XYZ file of C-alpha atoms in Angstrom:
578
model
C 118.701 66.904 45.713
C 119.200 68.686 49.527
C 115.454 69.601 49.259
C 114.958 65.876 47.775
C 116.093 63.904 51.202
C 113.877 66.727 53.042
C 111.449 65.719 51.204
C 111.654 62.157 51.805
C 113.013 62.302 55.482
C 109.719 64.308 56.246
C 107.583 61.004 54.838
C 109.571 58.794 56.534
C 108.400 60.356 59.128
C 105.191 60.128 58.768
C 104.913 63.976 58.103
C 104.162 64.082 54.543
C 102.800 61.365 52.533
C 104.197 59.993 49.299
C 101.672 60.682 47.130
C 101.678 65.096 48.486
C 105.639 64.922 47.617
C 105.075 63.784 44.307
C 103.111 66.855 43.766
C 104.983 68.980 45.646
C 107.517 67.923 43.576
C 106.402 68.317 40.229
C 104.599 71.676 41.100
C 108.169 72.847 42.091
C 109.157 72.291 38.596
C 106.163 74.289 36.954
C 106.982 77.583 39.467
C 110.903 77.370 40.188
C 109.163 77.408 43.935
C 111.321 75.842 46.448
C 109.873 72.731 48.243
C 109.572 74.439 51.016
C 107.616 76.940 50.195
C 105.128 74.641 48.652
C 104.680 73.031 51.266
C 104.291 75.442 53.841
C 102.040 77.414 51.370
C 99.932 74.228 51.134
C 100.389 73.663 54.797
C 100.699 70.067 53.879
C 103.391 70.535 57.035
C 104.572 72.820 59.731
C 107.225 75.664 60.001
C 108.589 73.460 63.530
C 108.317 70.406 61.011
C 109.919 71.692 58.909
C 113.122 72.902 60.868
C 112.906 69.911 62.878
C 113.942 67.818 59.380
C 116.204 70.611 58.330
C 118.324 70.347 61.315
C 118.433 66.667 61.242
C 119.546 67.446 57.915
C 122.243 69.743 57.876
C 123.719 68.687 61.276
C 122.729 71.521 62.405
C 121.304 73.182 66.282
C 118.033 74.603 66.089
C 116.996 77.667 68.389
C 113.403 78.103 69.216
C 113.790 81.881 69.871
C 110.343 82.511 71.674
C 112.228 80.872 74.536
C 115.363 82.650 74.297
C 116.479 86.087 76.178
C 118.924 87.404 73.737
C 121.360 90.771 75.887
C 120.949 94.321 73.834
C 124.413 93.732 72.627
C 124.487 90.870 71.143
C 121.525 92.386 68.721
C 123.712 95.810 68.701
C 125.735 93.425 66.927
C 123.957 92.864 63.171
C 122.480 95.602 62.304
C 118.157 95.679 60.942
C 118.877 95.807 57.565
C 121.130 93.263 57.217
C 118.202 90.517 59.810
C 115.429 91.643 57.890
C 117.396 91.556 54.560
C 117.860 87.867 55.380
C 116.050 86.789 58.063
C 118.457 85.866 60.349
C 119.197 86.922 64.350
C 121.902 87.011 65.873
C 121.563 84.837 69.802
C 125.029 84.070 71.088
C 128.529 85.222 70.972
C 131.542 84.007 73.551
C 134.553 85.313 72.113
C 134.910 85.596 68.033
C 132.595 83.255 67.328
C 128.397 84.421 66.224
C 125.831 81.867 67.089
C 123.163 82.867 64.216
C 119.507 81.610 63.604
C 118.208 81.805 60.048
C 115.287 81.055 58.561
C 118.131 79.306 55.442
C 121.261 78.526 56.541
C 122.171 77.551 53.094
C 122.512 81.347 52.708
C 127.083 81.669 51.453
C 125.656 85.534 50.126
C 124.136 85.834 54.158
C 127.160 84.485 56.029
C 129.932 86.158 53.699
C 127.722 89.656 54.823
C 127.647 88.488 58.539
C 131.263 87.256 58.966
C 132.277 90.893 57.094
C 129.556 93.546 59.159
C 130.597 91.924 62.514
C 134.287 90.638 61.594
C 133.663 87.462 63.974
C 133.272 83.209 62.925
C 129.329 82.673 62.503
C 128.095 79.605 63.651
C 125.229 78.133 61.557
C 121.303 77.796 63.375
C 117.688 77.188 62.296
C 115.281 78.699 63.626
C 110.943 78.932 62.021
C 111.171 81.846 59.482
C 107.969 83.722 61.679
C 109.182 82.772 64.933
C 112.631 85.160 63.311
C 110.011 88.503 62.288
C 108.618 88.602 66.153
C 112.213 88.186 66.979
C 113.372 91.004 64.548
C 110.298 92.855 65.815
C 110.917 92.481 69.455
C 114.163 93.203 69.715
C 114.546 96.517 66.689
C 112.299 98.019 67.898
C 114.279 100.239 70.435
C 116.746 99.893 68.950
C 115.553 100.866 65.410
C 113.711 104.124 67.152
C 117.169 104.809 68.462
C 119.334 105.384 65.665
C 115.798 107.286 64.181
C 115.993 110.214 67.019
C 119.705 110.234 66.909
C 119.936 110.608 62.936
C 117.041 112.933 63.224
C 119.644 114.941 66.379
C 122.233 115.002 64.026
C 120.641 115.592 61.303
C 119.410 118.257 62.085
C 122.597 119.162 64.272
C 124.318 120.281 60.716
C 122.048 122.067 59.729
C 122.471 124.978 62.764
C 125.797 126.236 63.250
C 124.294 129.262 65.755
C 122.691 130.279 69.116
C 120.239 131.287 67.360
C 119.228 128.133 65.822
C 118.773 126.168 69.618
C 114.432 126.374 69.264
C 114.541 124.665 65.953
C 117.044 121.958 67.140
C 114.274 121.699 70.657
C 111.462 121.469 68.105
C 112.805 119.188 65.674
C 114.657 116.638 68.057
C 111.259 116.410 70.186
C 109.088 113.908 68.479
C 111.593 111.306 68.076
C 112.374 111.494 71.915
C 108.803 110.941 72.776
C 107.948 108.304 70.287
C 110.992 106.802 72.015
C 109.696 107.399 76.029
C 106.346 106.246 74.289
C 107.672 102.556 72.459
C 109.982 102.325 76.355
C 106.922 102.297 77.997
C 104.180 100.305 75.353
C 106.474 96.941 75.179
C 106.800 96.956 78.809
C 102.766 97.542 79.362
C 103.417 94.963 76.681
C 105.423 92.218 78.491
C 103.699 93.049 82.152
C 106.759 95.283 83.949
C 105.286 96.614 86.524
C 108.570 98.979 86.552
C 111.153 100.431 83.921
C 114.074 101.614 85.802
C 115.954 104.804 83.656
C 119.233 104.475 85.104
C 122.940 106.471 84.172
C 125.854 105.502 84.441
C 129.859 107.202 83.635
C 129.474 106.729 79.889
C 125.892 104.897 79.677
C 121.899 105.042 80.065
C 120.820 101.729 80.723
C 116.758 100.747 80.381
C 115.569 97.940 83.019
C 112.399 96.552 83.892
C 110.748 93.903 86.014
C 108.559 91.796 85.298
C 107.768 89.397 88.290
C 109.909 90.294 90.497
C 113.030 90.388 88.542
C 115.419 93.376 87.472
C 116.356 92.625 83.196
C 118.406 94.703 81.016
C 115.728 96.357 78.012
C 118.051 98.557 76.275
C 120.954 100.896 76.285
C 120.139 104.282 74.138
C 123.180 106.612 74.163
C 124.249 108.859 76.936
C 124.027 111.285 74.255
C 119.686 111.079 74.609
C 120.035 110.891 78.905
C 118.785 115.043 79.509
C 116.209 114.270 75.651
C 114.411 111.197 77.985
C 114.335 112.718 81.196
C 113.433 115.620 80.516
C 110.084 113.931 77.650
C 109.129 112.218 80.691
C 109.396 115.071 83.462
C 107.504 117.158 80.704
C 104.105 114.787 80.570
C 104.748 113.651 84.608
C 104.035 117.773 85.468
C 107.315 118.375 86.990
C 110.427 120.806 86.835
C 112.339 120.101 84.022
C 115.315 122.635 85.847
C 115.199 121.297 89.181
C 117.650 117.950 88.736
C 119.368 118.428 92.332
C 116.080 117.252 94.413
C 114.119 114.069 94.080
C 110.675 114.237 92.535
C 108.012 112.489 92.084
C 104.844 113.077 89.445
C 101.827 110.865 87.685
C 100.391 111.054 84.010
C 98.592 108.176 81.814
C 99.520 107.025 78.532
C 97.747 104.736 75.846
C 99.441 100.982 75.378
C 98.317 98.037 74.827
C 94.684 98.685 73.857
C 94.090 100.404 76.787
C 94.349 103.627 79.041
C 97.747 102.604 81.377
C 99.019 105.131 84.383
C 102.355 105.953 85.542
C 103.922 107.496 88.673
C 107.278 108.241 87.893
C 110.290 108.308 90.473
C 113.147 110.974 89.877
C 115.943 110.687 91.462
C 119.603 113.050 91.763
C 122.880 110.976 91.253
C 126.157 111.494 90.822
C 125.600 110.124 86.515
C 122.279 111.929 86.499
C 118.901 111.545 87.991
C 117.235 108.052 87.535
C 114.110 107.607 86.644
C 111.692 105.036 87.669
C 108.213 104.459 85.719
C 105.579 102.283 87.984
C 103.338 101.022 85.540
C 99.557 100.844 86.914
C 97.881 98.559 84.587
C 93.884 98.722 85.415
C 94.012 95.393 84.104
C 95.261 93.860 86.921
C 93.317 95.223 89.029
C 90.555 94.187 87.757
C 89.844 90.236 89.149
C 87.852 88.943 91.328
C 89.282 87.289 95.056
C 88.254 83.667 93.113
C 92.122 84.907 91.312
C 93.949 85.985 94.207
C 95.506 82.279 94.942
C 93.279 82.073 98.074
C 91.932 78.645 98.987
C 87.731 77.578 99.273
C 87.751 77.227 103.191
C 89.364 80.798 103.853
C 88.139 82.723 101.034
C 84.308 81.514 102.228
C 85.511 82.921 105.131
C 87.217 86.804 103.990
C 83.552 86.898 102.105
C 82.086 86.537 104.708
C 83.814 89.553 106.621
C 84.184 91.733 104.084
C 80.065 92.125 104.214
C 79.965 92.584 107.596
C 78.825 96.276 108.139
C 80.861 97.213 111.346
C 84.222 96.624 111.986
C 87.992 97.144 111.567
C 90.173 95.248 109.390
C 93.660 94.807 109.136
C 95.815 93.697 105.975
C 99.674 93.612 106.638
C 102.911 92.533 105.605
C 105.986 94.075 104.038
C 106.249 96.428 100.735
C 104.863 95.014 96.962
C 103.148 91.669 99.744
C 100.156 92.406 97.249
C 98.174 94.149 99.781
C 96.816 97.283 98.009
C 95.473 94.364 95.386
C 93.930 92.111 98.030
C 92.348 95.608 98.965
C 91.319 96.597 95.661
C 90.039 93.197 95.308
C 87.925 92.844 98.596
C 86.170 96.443 97.644
C 84.858 95.714 93.883
C 83.923 92.395 95.275
C 81.370 94.584 98.008
C 81.164 97.475 96.211
C 77.744 98.509 94.628
C 74.862 101.952 94.589
C 73.442 100.991 98.188
C 77.421 101.514 99.617
C 78.852 104.855 100.140
C 83.367 104.069 99.917
C 85.805 106.539 100.208
C 89.450 105.722 100.480
C 91.900 107.596 101.575
C 95.442 106.855 99.343
C 98.752 108.391 99.110
C 98.769 107.999 96.364
C 95.164 106.761 94.440
C 97.153 103.942 92.358
C 94.272 102.472 90.583
C 90.132 104.448 90.007
C 87.652 102.688 90.851
C 84.121 102.791 89.871
C 81.668 103.818 92.179
C 84.188 104.976 94.341
C 85.880 108.074 96.298
C 88.747 107.626 96.216
C 91.149 110.561 97.554
C 94.717 111.857 97.635
C 96.528 113.285 100.720
C 99.087 115.723 100.553
C 100.585 116.278 103.636
C 102.597 120.099 102.222
C 98.972 120.620 102.391
C 98.395 119.611 105.038
C 95.792 116.986 103.688
C 96.970 113.443 106.178
C 95.626 110.764 106.270
C 94.370 111.148 109.875
C 93.096 115.263 108.689
C 91.233 113.567 105.376
C 90.120 110.742 107.659
C 88.678 113.641 109.372
C 85.835 115.163 107.436
C 85.512 111.394 105.845
C 83.848 110.719 108.841
C 81.037 113.291 107.604
C 80.357 112.518 104.328
C 77.991 109.724 105.842
C 80.708 106.725 104.833
C 79.172 103.329 105.080
C 82.816 101.939 104.623
C 85.734 103.335 104.486
C 89.406 102.140 102.953
C 92.599 103.567 104.773
C 95.642 103.512 102.688
C 98.229 102.717 105.119
C 98.184 102.957 108.755
C 100.740 104.887 109.940
C 101.224 106.704 113.042
C 99.071 106.815 116.762
C 96.709 109.439 115.034
C 95.556 107.491 111.861
C 94.633 104.504 113.957
C 92.978 106.103 116.915
C 90.821 107.500 114.536
C 90.521 104.326 112.633
C 89.639 102.427 115.470
C 86.954 104.553 116.526
C 85.303 104.734 113.250
C 85.012 100.706 113.516
C 83.346 101.280 116.472
C 80.815 104.003 115.367
C 78.991 101.985 112.733
C 81.839 101.875 110.229
C 83.609 98.601 107.969
C 87.107 100.296 107.840
C 89.817 98.432 106.057
C 93.555 99.983 105.962
C 96.874 97.953 105.786
C 99.965 97.607 108.831
C 103.767 97.115 108.139
C 104.113 93.720 110.516
C 105.013 89.553 109.631
C 102.317 88.142 110.382
C 98.411 88.624 111.266
C 98.729 88.622 115.521
C 101.899 91.152 115.093
C 99.575 93.338 113.525
C 97.408 93.773 116.692
C 100.289 94.578 118.779
C 101.970 96.754 116.128
C 98.279 98.915 117.022
C 99.001 98.841 120.445
C 103.033 99.922 119.779
C 101.068 102.911 118.034
C 99.388 104.417 121.117
C 95.448 102.638 120.533
C 94.573 101.323 123.839
C 94.275 97.424 123.517
C 90.094 97.452 124.907
C 89.510 99.920 121.466
C 91.606 96.835 119.437
C 89.184 93.841 120.576
C 86.289 95.916 120.594
C 86.689 97.257 117.321
C 88.761 94.306 115.510
C 86.470 91.579 112.901
C 89.968 89.859 111.346
C 93.696 90.133 110.406
C 95.074 88.855 107.360
C 98.952 89.038 106.251
C 100.407 88.016 103.078
C 103.048 87.477 100.969
C 104.061 88.187 96.980
C 105.246 84.062 95.323
C 106.394 83.819 92.154
C 105.141 80.685 90.695
C 106.601 77.604 88.569
C 105.957 78.000 84.816
C 103.381 74.767 84.581
C 104.883 74.303 80.850
C 108.221 73.120 82.364
C 108.360 71.459 85.459
C 111.066 69.080 86.446
C 112.792 67.559 89.567
C 115.706 69.442 90.922
C 117.869 69.671 94.129
C 117.836 72.658 96.167
C 121.943 73.138 97.371
C 122.233 71.856 100.829
C 122.538 74.904 102.695
C 118.876 75.858 101.989
C 117.402 72.337 102.734
C 119.465 72.423 105.580
C 118.411 75.863 106.807
C 114.856 75.429 106.104
C 115.035 71.866 108.583
C 113.030 69.810 105.326
C 113.540 65.323 105.034
C 116.316 64.992 102.622
C 114.280 63.023 100.791
C 111.600 65.980 99.697
C 110.670 66.287 96.608
C 111.406 69.623 95.011
C 110.517 70.777 91.914
C 111.260 73.589 89.326
C 111.040 75.076 86.188
C 113.774 75.159 83.667
C 112.210 78.180 81.505
C 110.893 77.386 78.288
C 108.545 79.071 75.641
C 105.333 80.566 77.094
C 107.917 82.023 80.328
C 110.440 83.521 78.462
C 112.707 80.823 80.183
C 112.517 82.814 83.697
C 110.604 79.065 84.887
C 108.318 81.580 86.512
C 104.796 82.040 85.181
C 102.715 84.467 87.092
C 102.599 85.148 91.112
C 100.700 84.527 93.597
C 99.171 84.757 97.698
C 100.436 83.373 100.592
C 97.756 84.153 103.075
C 97.261 84.110 106.957
C 94.081 85.098 108.123
C 93.477 85.611 112.046
C 89.431 85.423 112.949
C 88.997 87.214 115.943
C 87.027 84.751 118.041
C 86.227 85.744 121.969
C 89.161 84.433 123.402
C 91.369 86.208 120.969
C 89.183 89.348 122.084
C 90.292 89.090 125.980
C 93.875 88.012 125.125
C 93.893 91.244 123.232
C 92.458 93.582 126.046
C 95.006 91.949 128.414
C 98.040 91.844 126.427
C 98.931 88.876 125.262
C 101.811 89.069 123.512
C 101.524 88.616 119.437
C 103.569 84.643 120.355
C 100.191 83.702 122.607
C 98.427 85.002 119.979
C 99.457 82.559 117.533
C 99.708 79.492 119.074
C 96.398 79.846 120.262
C 95.154 80.208 116.920
C 97.224 77.405 115.247
C 95.261 74.951 117.858
C 92.372 76.356 116.467
C 93.245 75.335 112.656
C 95.162 78.620 111.815
C 97.178 78.173 108.420
C 100.077 80.082 108.460
C 102.251 81.971 106.019
C 104.183 78.944 106.039
C 102.111 76.003 106.433
C 100.048 78.388 102.930
C 104.420 78.236 100.713
C 105.010 74.336 101.703
C 101.738 73.382 100.460
C 102.912 74.898 96.788
C 105.548 73.650 97.384
C 105.334 70.106 97.454
C 102.602 70.666 94.789
C 105.601 72.030 92.806
C 103.753 75.487 92.089
C 107.249 77.556 93.853
C 110.760 76.027 94.595
C 112.002 76.446 97.631
C 114.148 79.150 97.600
C 111.153 81.507 96.948
C 109.190 79.833 100.349
C 112.441 80.727 102.364
C 112.664 83.766 100.554
C 109.253 85.406 102.099
C 108.069 82.918 104.361
C 110.838 80.592 106.655
C 109.875 80.688 110.473
C 111.877 83.328 112.449
C 111.913 80.396 115.417
C 111.988 76.391 115.588
C 111.664 74.860 118.737
C 114.121 71.964 118.904
C 112.508 70.782 121.695
C 109.422 70.392 120.415
C 107.600 69.286 116.443
C 109.322 71.959 115.264
C 107.298 75.033 112.305
C 108.700 72.944 109.221
C 107.115 69.754 110.478
C 104.077 71.177 111.482
C 103.801 72.378 107.991
C 104.850 69.284 106.482
C 102.491 67.365 107.463
C 99.754 70.113 107.865
C 100.102 70.197 104.004
C 100.272 66.590 103.151
C 96.763 66.307 104.840
C 95.853 68.643 102.836
C 97.862 69.609 99.417
C 98.453 66.133 98.159
């Protein structure tokens, strides 16, 4: 009766015609199959349509598992064998009430076994069978491997009763632990994580991923596996396994998600053991052109002209993790060719670039940026990239290289483009040398982009609106979270850029020792778009939230006696972006 009612509902909603329903009902009587299986098998309806109608008929909530992030402790509440046998997945738990997504919510046997196993009151929700199966693979893959590792180690422990069998134990437990580490890394690569954090606690071991700049918990291996997991990573990275009192750094490569990924390893001794951070260097992330960095057309044209210069110094500034290296690599790939000798000196080399000679500094061995640069200048280079200017000696050599017919790229830590000019003076480079060599200065920030599939209007906290100084009637938009963005509300990242071209007047101001504020004021009057203005444009277009803009690009000072920076930014954005 229930299946016929669902069939009628499908007809009433226009999803299925009556003749097709009659044919399927006849086939059901002959074969004994469920009507839903017949409808799906003949592709007369989709799983989503079936779940929609079942939810209405049974008056149960439906869930889209792709749009949920389920905590590891909730997944642990239901054994994987049970989840696979009955095609179900735990999704919420409040007190003793556990909500479970089921492909067949009328399966009473599954309900009884769930209640007995978990000791909870079971609340049912409906989800597609394919969605549940994918979620089981996603959430239980690490947990199943953990269980396998624990089982293997326990079996070996039972067999080894004396110290002489320790080697046998190590050999037998090595393979599963290595597979577990590989699984943790592979999953991070698939999900686009930039870092993996393996963090020891007093009685626990936590694994977290950083995705789109935010941390999220992924798994919680047993504390007993801490030493094994840490040792496997240190062995792969050629680190000293016996040294647990000092930080260590290393790297190794791994095959994951159909590509070779480089991993930078950092260990740090804590009161509960060694914390391990794995930086994921996925080469696919640098296979992007300048047009994919979020540059507007006008700036892109200026930047391409600048990087095709034959000599001069180009500076990119910004805080840590602002995308400076990505911009540098994209620029180098734009101008890379067999006709040019390009040499880089980096600490460390993050990505291997074809046709480019890359040098990794080693300060312990005396191979510093400055000493590398001296040697590079004897290698007849056309283009030099210095990973970061950290001291006066390196800065002076970079400037002199730019003055002697080389195109030099480098990065600095400065708040804005004009600030990078005065930063060079602060570390000891004469103003006339900077004025003569500098071709252009770029400052940048990274912002998380709103997911376009779940964008909606919202009202930010009044305190943030007041601090930012936007008019009360300004419309703000934010993504609420959906399946496309895994309920994060974000879909990728983009850059905010501030480019300061160096013309005759700016050169004179640099040589005269003018302040960065004076240089910035002149450049703005000449039409330079600031980071805040670039961010305001994205804000008013609904690409980013107000919180994101305030976090990375709020002006340091707002003039109260004249038109504010924010008024100028809003006016600029309205006339150029909307």
